[in-house]
Amino acid sequence: MERAKTIYPDRKEPSHQWRPICLRWGPDGLLYTTLGYWLTVIDPKTLNSQAFDETSLIAIGADGHIYYAKGARLFRMKCKGA
């Protein structure tokens, strides 16, 4: 490990006990994850992160968008640098 950073320091309860964390590299070189049940984008160069929405599953489409669900609703978000 070269560097580490705590993304959600206030979370004390474990997350993703029954479902693994999704980790996906976007076409923009950023890491998209469901860490803490949030769609979180992490810049691997700076380790800066930004949380967008609550979700536990994500997919990156060939069109450069992130797809995620909340209940029965499907959402689409453009990758930040795409």
mmCIF file of C-alpha atoms in Angstrom, residues 7-8 31-33 35 38-43 47-53:
data_model
loop_
_atom_site.group_PDB
_atom_site.id
_atom_site.type_symbol
_atom_site.label_atom_id
_atom_site.label_comp_id
_atom_site.label_asym_id
_atom_site.label_seq_id
_atom_site.Cartn_x
_atom_site.Cartn_y
_atom_site.Cartn_z
ATOM 1 C CA ILE A 7 -13.246 8.273 3.384
ATOM 2 C CA TYR A 8 -16.101 8.162 5.929
ATOM 3 C CA LEU A 31 -12.489 5.204 -9.047
ATOM 4 C CA TYR A 32 -16.255 4.826 -8.644
ATOM 5 C CA THR A 33 -17.351 2.837 -5.604
ATOM 6 C CA LEU A 35 -18.255 2.520 -0.167
ATOM 7 C CA TRP A 38 -22.891 5.829 -1.237
ATOM 8 C CA LEU A 39 -21.923 6.352 -4.854
ATOM 9 C CA THR A 40 -18.488 7.768 -4.122
ATOM 10 C CA VAL A 41 -15.921 9.028 -6.623
ATOM 11 C CA ILE A 42 -12.253 8.910 -5.610
ATOM 12 C CA ASP A 43 -9.352 10.558 -7.417
ATOM 13 C CA LEU A 47 -7.322 10.598 -2.718
ATOM 14 C CA ASN A 48 -9.953 13.350 -2.701
ATOM 15 C CA SER A 49 -13.469 11.953 -2.747
ATOM 16 C CA GLN A 50 -17.010 13.115 -3.364
ATOM 17 C CA ALA A 51 -20.241 11.348 -2.385
ATOM 18 C CA PHE A 52 -23.217 11.655 -4.720
ATOM 19 C CA ASP A 53 -26.134 9.416 -3.773
#
